[in-house]
Every structure is written in structure tokens, then in C-alpha cells.
N, C-alpha and C. Protein backbone atom coordinates (compact mmCIF):
# COMPACT_ATOMS: atom_id res chain seq x y z
N UNK A 1 -1.62 -14.79 -24.95
CA UNK A 1 -1.54 -15.55 -23.72
C UNK A 1 -2.44 -16.77 -23.86
N UNK A 2 -1.96 -17.87 -23.34
CA UNK A 2 -2.73 -19.10 -23.33
C UNK A 2 -2.92 -19.52 -21.89
N UNK A 3 -4.14 -19.87 -21.54
CA UNK A 3 -4.39 -20.37 -20.19
C UNK A 3 -5.00 -21.76 -20.28
N UNK A 4 -4.77 -22.55 -19.26
CA UNK A 4 -5.33 -23.90 -19.19
C UNK A 4 -6.22 -23.97 -17.96
N UNK A 5 -7.45 -24.40 -18.17
CA UNK A 5 -8.42 -24.49 -17.08
C UNK A 5 -8.78 -25.95 -16.85
N UNK A 6 -9.16 -26.27 -15.61
CA UNK A 6 -9.72 -27.61 -15.37
C UNK A 6 -10.99 -27.77 -16.21
N UNK A 7 -11.33 -29.00 -16.51
CA UNK A 7 -12.48 -29.28 -17.38
C UNK A 7 -13.76 -28.61 -16.91
N UNK A 8 -14.01 -28.60 -15.59
CA UNK A 8 -15.26 -28.03 -15.09
C UNK A 8 -15.31 -26.53 -15.33
N UNK A 9 -14.18 -25.83 -15.17
CA UNK A 9 -14.18 -24.38 -15.41
C UNK A 9 -14.26 -24.08 -16.90
N UNK A 10 -13.61 -24.89 -17.71
CA UNK A 10 -13.69 -24.69 -19.15
C UNK A 10 -15.13 -24.87 -19.62
N UNK A 11 -15.80 -25.89 -19.10
CA UNK A 11 -17.21 -26.13 -19.44
C UNK A 11 -18.07 -24.95 -18.99
N UNK A 12 -17.81 -24.41 -17.79
CA UNK A 12 -18.54 -23.26 -17.28
C UNK A 12 -18.40 -22.06 -18.22
N UNK A 13 -17.17 -21.81 -18.68
CA UNK A 13 -16.92 -20.69 -19.59
C UNK A 13 -17.68 -20.88 -20.89
N UNK A 14 -17.58 -22.06 -21.48
CA UNK A 14 -18.27 -22.33 -22.75
C UNK A 14 -19.79 -22.21 -22.60
N UNK A 15 -20.32 -22.72 -21.49
CA UNK A 15 -21.77 -22.64 -21.27
C UNK A 15 -22.23 -21.21 -21.10
N UNK A 16 -21.43 -20.37 -20.43
CA UNK A 16 -21.80 -18.96 -20.25
C UNK A 16 -21.84 -18.24 -21.59
N UNK A 17 -20.92 -18.57 -22.48
CA UNK A 17 -20.92 -17.96 -23.82
C UNK A 17 -22.11 -18.47 -24.63
N UNK A 18 -22.36 -19.78 -24.58
CA UNK A 18 -23.50 -20.35 -25.31
C UNK A 18 -24.83 -19.77 -24.83
N UNK A 19 -24.92 -19.48 -23.52
CA UNK A 19 -26.15 -18.93 -22.95
C UNK A 19 -26.31 -17.45 -23.28
N UNK A 20 -25.29 -16.85 -23.84
CA UNK A 20 -25.38 -15.45 -24.23
C UNK A 20 -24.98 -14.46 -23.15
N UNK A 21 -24.46 -14.95 -22.03
CA UNK A 21 -24.04 -14.02 -20.97
C UNK A 21 -22.78 -13.26 -21.37
N UNK A 22 -21.97 -13.86 -22.23
CA UNK A 22 -20.76 -13.23 -22.75
C UNK A 22 -20.68 -13.53 -24.23
N UNK A 23 -20.11 -12.60 -25.00
CA UNK A 23 -19.98 -12.80 -26.44
C UNK A 23 -18.84 -13.77 -26.76
N UNK A 24 -17.79 -13.70 -25.97
CA UNK A 24 -16.60 -14.54 -26.21
C UNK A 24 -16.04 -15.02 -24.88
N UNK A 25 -15.29 -16.10 -24.93
CA UNK A 25 -14.64 -16.63 -23.73
C UNK A 25 -13.73 -15.58 -23.09
N UNK A 26 -13.02 -14.83 -23.93
CA UNK A 26 -12.12 -13.78 -23.43
C UNK A 26 -12.87 -12.77 -22.57
N UNK A 27 -14.10 -12.46 -22.95
CA UNK A 27 -14.88 -11.47 -22.19
C UNK A 27 -15.17 -11.95 -20.78
N UNK A 28 -15.50 -13.23 -20.63
CA UNK A 28 -15.76 -13.78 -19.30
C UNK A 28 -14.48 -13.77 -18.45
N UNK A 29 -13.37 -14.20 -19.03
CA UNK A 29 -12.10 -14.22 -18.30
C UNK A 29 -11.70 -12.80 -17.90
N UNK A 30 -11.85 -11.84 -18.79
CA UNK A 30 -11.53 -10.44 -18.49
C UNK A 30 -12.40 -9.93 -17.34
N UNK A 31 -13.70 -10.22 -17.41
CA UNK A 31 -14.62 -9.78 -16.36
C UNK A 31 -14.24 -10.40 -15.01
N UNK A 32 -13.94 -11.70 -15.02
CA UNK A 32 -13.57 -12.38 -13.78
C UNK A 32 -12.29 -11.79 -13.19
N UNK A 33 -11.31 -11.51 -14.03
CA UNK A 33 -10.04 -10.95 -13.55
C UNK A 33 -10.22 -9.52 -13.04
N UNK A 34 -11.07 -8.74 -13.71
CA UNK A 34 -11.32 -7.38 -13.23
C UNK A 34 -12.02 -7.40 -11.88
N UNK A 35 -12.96 -8.32 -11.70
CA UNK A 35 -13.62 -8.45 -10.39
C UNK A 35 -12.64 -8.87 -9.32
N UNK A 36 -11.76 -9.80 -9.65
CA UNK A 36 -10.74 -10.23 -8.70
C UNK A 36 -9.82 -9.07 -8.33
N UNK A 37 -9.44 -8.29 -9.32
CA UNK A 37 -8.55 -7.15 -9.06
C UNK A 37 -9.20 -6.14 -8.14
N UNK A 38 -10.50 -5.91 -8.27
CA UNK A 38 -11.18 -4.93 -7.40
C UNK A 38 -11.33 -5.46 -5.98
N UNK A 39 -11.34 -6.78 -5.80
CA UNK A 39 -11.49 -7.38 -4.47
C UNK A 39 -10.15 -7.61 -3.77
N UNK A 40 -9.06 -7.56 -4.52
CA UNK A 40 -7.75 -7.84 -3.97
C UNK A 40 -7.11 -6.54 -3.51
N UNK A 41 -6.70 -6.46 -2.23
CA UNK A 41 -6.08 -5.22 -1.75
C UNK A 41 -4.80 -4.93 -2.51
N UNK A 42 -4.61 -3.66 -2.81
CA UNK A 42 -3.40 -3.21 -3.48
C UNK A 42 -2.31 -3.00 -2.44
N UNK A 43 -1.14 -3.63 -2.61
CA UNK A 43 -0.07 -3.43 -1.64
C UNK A 43 0.39 -1.98 -1.63
N UNK A 44 0.77 -1.50 -0.46
CA UNK A 44 1.28 -0.14 -0.34
C UNK A 44 2.70 -0.12 -0.89
N UNK A 45 2.95 0.71 -1.92
CA UNK A 45 4.27 0.74 -2.53
C UNK A 45 5.35 1.13 -1.51
N UNK A 46 6.47 0.45 -1.60
CA UNK A 46 7.62 0.81 -0.79
C UNK A 46 7.64 0.21 0.60
N UNK A 47 6.55 -0.42 1.03
CA UNK A 47 6.56 -0.96 2.39
C UNK A 47 7.13 -2.38 2.45
N UNK A 48 7.01 -3.13 1.38
CA UNK A 48 7.56 -4.48 1.36
C UNK A 48 7.09 -5.30 2.55
N UNK A 49 8.04 -5.88 3.26
CA UNK A 49 7.69 -6.76 4.37
C UNK A 49 7.10 -5.98 5.54
N UNK A 50 7.37 -4.68 5.62
CA UNK A 50 6.77 -3.87 6.68
C UNK A 50 5.25 -3.86 6.53
N UNK A 51 4.78 -3.77 5.28
CA UNK A 51 3.34 -3.82 5.04
C UNK A 51 2.76 -5.15 5.47
N UNK A 52 3.47 -6.24 5.21
CA UNK A 52 3.00 -7.56 5.63
C UNK A 52 2.95 -7.65 7.14
N UNK A 53 3.96 -7.09 7.81
CA UNK A 53 3.96 -7.12 9.28
C UNK A 53 2.80 -6.30 9.83
N UNK A 54 2.49 -5.18 9.18
CA UNK A 54 1.36 -4.37 9.62
C UNK A 54 0.07 -5.15 9.48
N UNK A 55 -0.09 -5.84 8.35
CA UNK A 55 -1.30 -6.64 8.13
C UNK A 55 -1.42 -7.74 9.17
N UNK A 56 -0.29 -8.40 9.49
CA UNK A 56 -0.31 -9.44 10.51
C UNK A 56 -0.69 -8.87 11.87
N UNK A 57 -0.17 -7.69 12.19
CA UNK A 57 -0.49 -7.06 13.48
C UNK A 57 -1.97 -6.73 13.55
N UNK A 58 -2.54 -6.24 12.44
CA UNK A 58 -3.97 -5.94 12.42
C UNK A 58 -4.78 -7.22 12.61
N UNK A 59 -4.34 -8.31 12.01
CA UNK A 59 -5.03 -9.58 12.16
C UNK A 59 -4.98 -10.05 13.60
N UNK A 60 -3.81 -9.91 14.23
CA UNK A 60 -3.67 -10.32 15.62
C UNK A 60 -4.54 -9.48 16.54
N UNK A 61 -4.68 -8.19 16.21
CA UNK A 61 -5.54 -7.33 17.02
C UNK A 61 -6.98 -7.81 16.99
N UNK A 62 -7.38 -8.45 15.89
CA UNK A 62 -8.75 -8.93 15.75
C UNK A 62 -8.94 -10.32 16.36
N UNK A 63 -7.84 -10.98 16.74
CA UNK A 63 -7.92 -12.31 17.32
C UNK A 63 -8.54 -12.23 18.71
N UNK A 64 -9.55 -13.02 18.97
CA UNK A 64 -10.19 -12.98 20.30
C UNK A 64 -9.17 -13.31 21.39
N UNK A 65 -9.26 -12.58 22.46
CA UNK A 65 -8.35 -12.80 23.59
C UNK A 65 -8.49 -14.20 24.16
N UNK A 66 -9.66 -14.80 24.04
CA UNK A 66 -9.87 -16.14 24.59
C UNK A 66 -8.98 -17.16 23.92
N UNK A 67 -8.53 -16.88 22.70
CA UNK A 67 -7.69 -17.85 22.03
C UNK A 67 -6.33 -17.97 22.69
N UNK A 68 -5.94 -16.99 23.49
CA UNK A 68 -4.67 -17.04 24.19
C UNK A 68 -4.77 -17.90 25.47
N UNK A 69 -5.94 -18.05 26.01
CA UNK A 69 -6.10 -18.83 27.24
C UNK A 69 -5.77 -20.28 26.99
N UNK A 70 -5.09 -20.88 27.91
CA UNK A 70 -4.76 -22.28 27.80
C UNK A 70 -3.57 -22.56 26.89
N UNK A 71 -3.02 -21.54 26.30
CA UNK A 71 -1.87 -21.73 25.42
C UNK A 71 -0.57 -21.42 26.13
N UNK A 72 -0.63 -21.26 27.45
CA UNK A 72 0.57 -20.97 28.21
C UNK A 72 0.96 -19.51 28.21
N UNK A 73 0.04 -18.67 27.75
CA UNK A 73 0.32 -17.23 27.69
C UNK A 73 -0.52 -16.52 28.73
N UNK A 74 0.09 -15.68 29.47
CA UNK A 74 -0.67 -14.86 30.44
C UNK A 74 -1.13 -13.60 29.75
N UNK A 75 -2.39 -13.34 29.79
CA UNK A 75 -2.93 -12.15 29.14
C UNK A 75 -3.87 -11.48 30.06
């Protein structure tokens, strides 16, 4: 696999390896992707758009009721 990074990120990767934080560039990229994977919610298999609708409903439940005022909605 080949990836292309913006110059600033490429420089960051090279500097981290030069500083000894990682042995190879691949190690930093692997670590970053593993951290991203642990922070990213895993979709519930088989729910498809139903899962997305559930997530939207949960988000709306967290929306402050004051945001509805003045928007023409009676709440």
C-alpha cells in the first residue's frame, strides 16, 4: 500500500522516527490507525440505515430544548 501525506504530516512522521519515538514510518502509521480504530464506534451489523437513524435520534435527544424555541416549533 502506498499513501500520500501532506508535507507537514510527512515531516511529522519523519521527525518522530528520527527522534526515536518509532523505529520506522510504518510503525507510526500503524499506531495512529490502531488508535483511530479504537476511538471509532463499530457499526452494529445488520442495522444499516436503521442504526444511523438510531444514532440521529440519540443526538436529537441530547439537543437542548431551547434550540427549538423561536424556530416555529411548539415544544
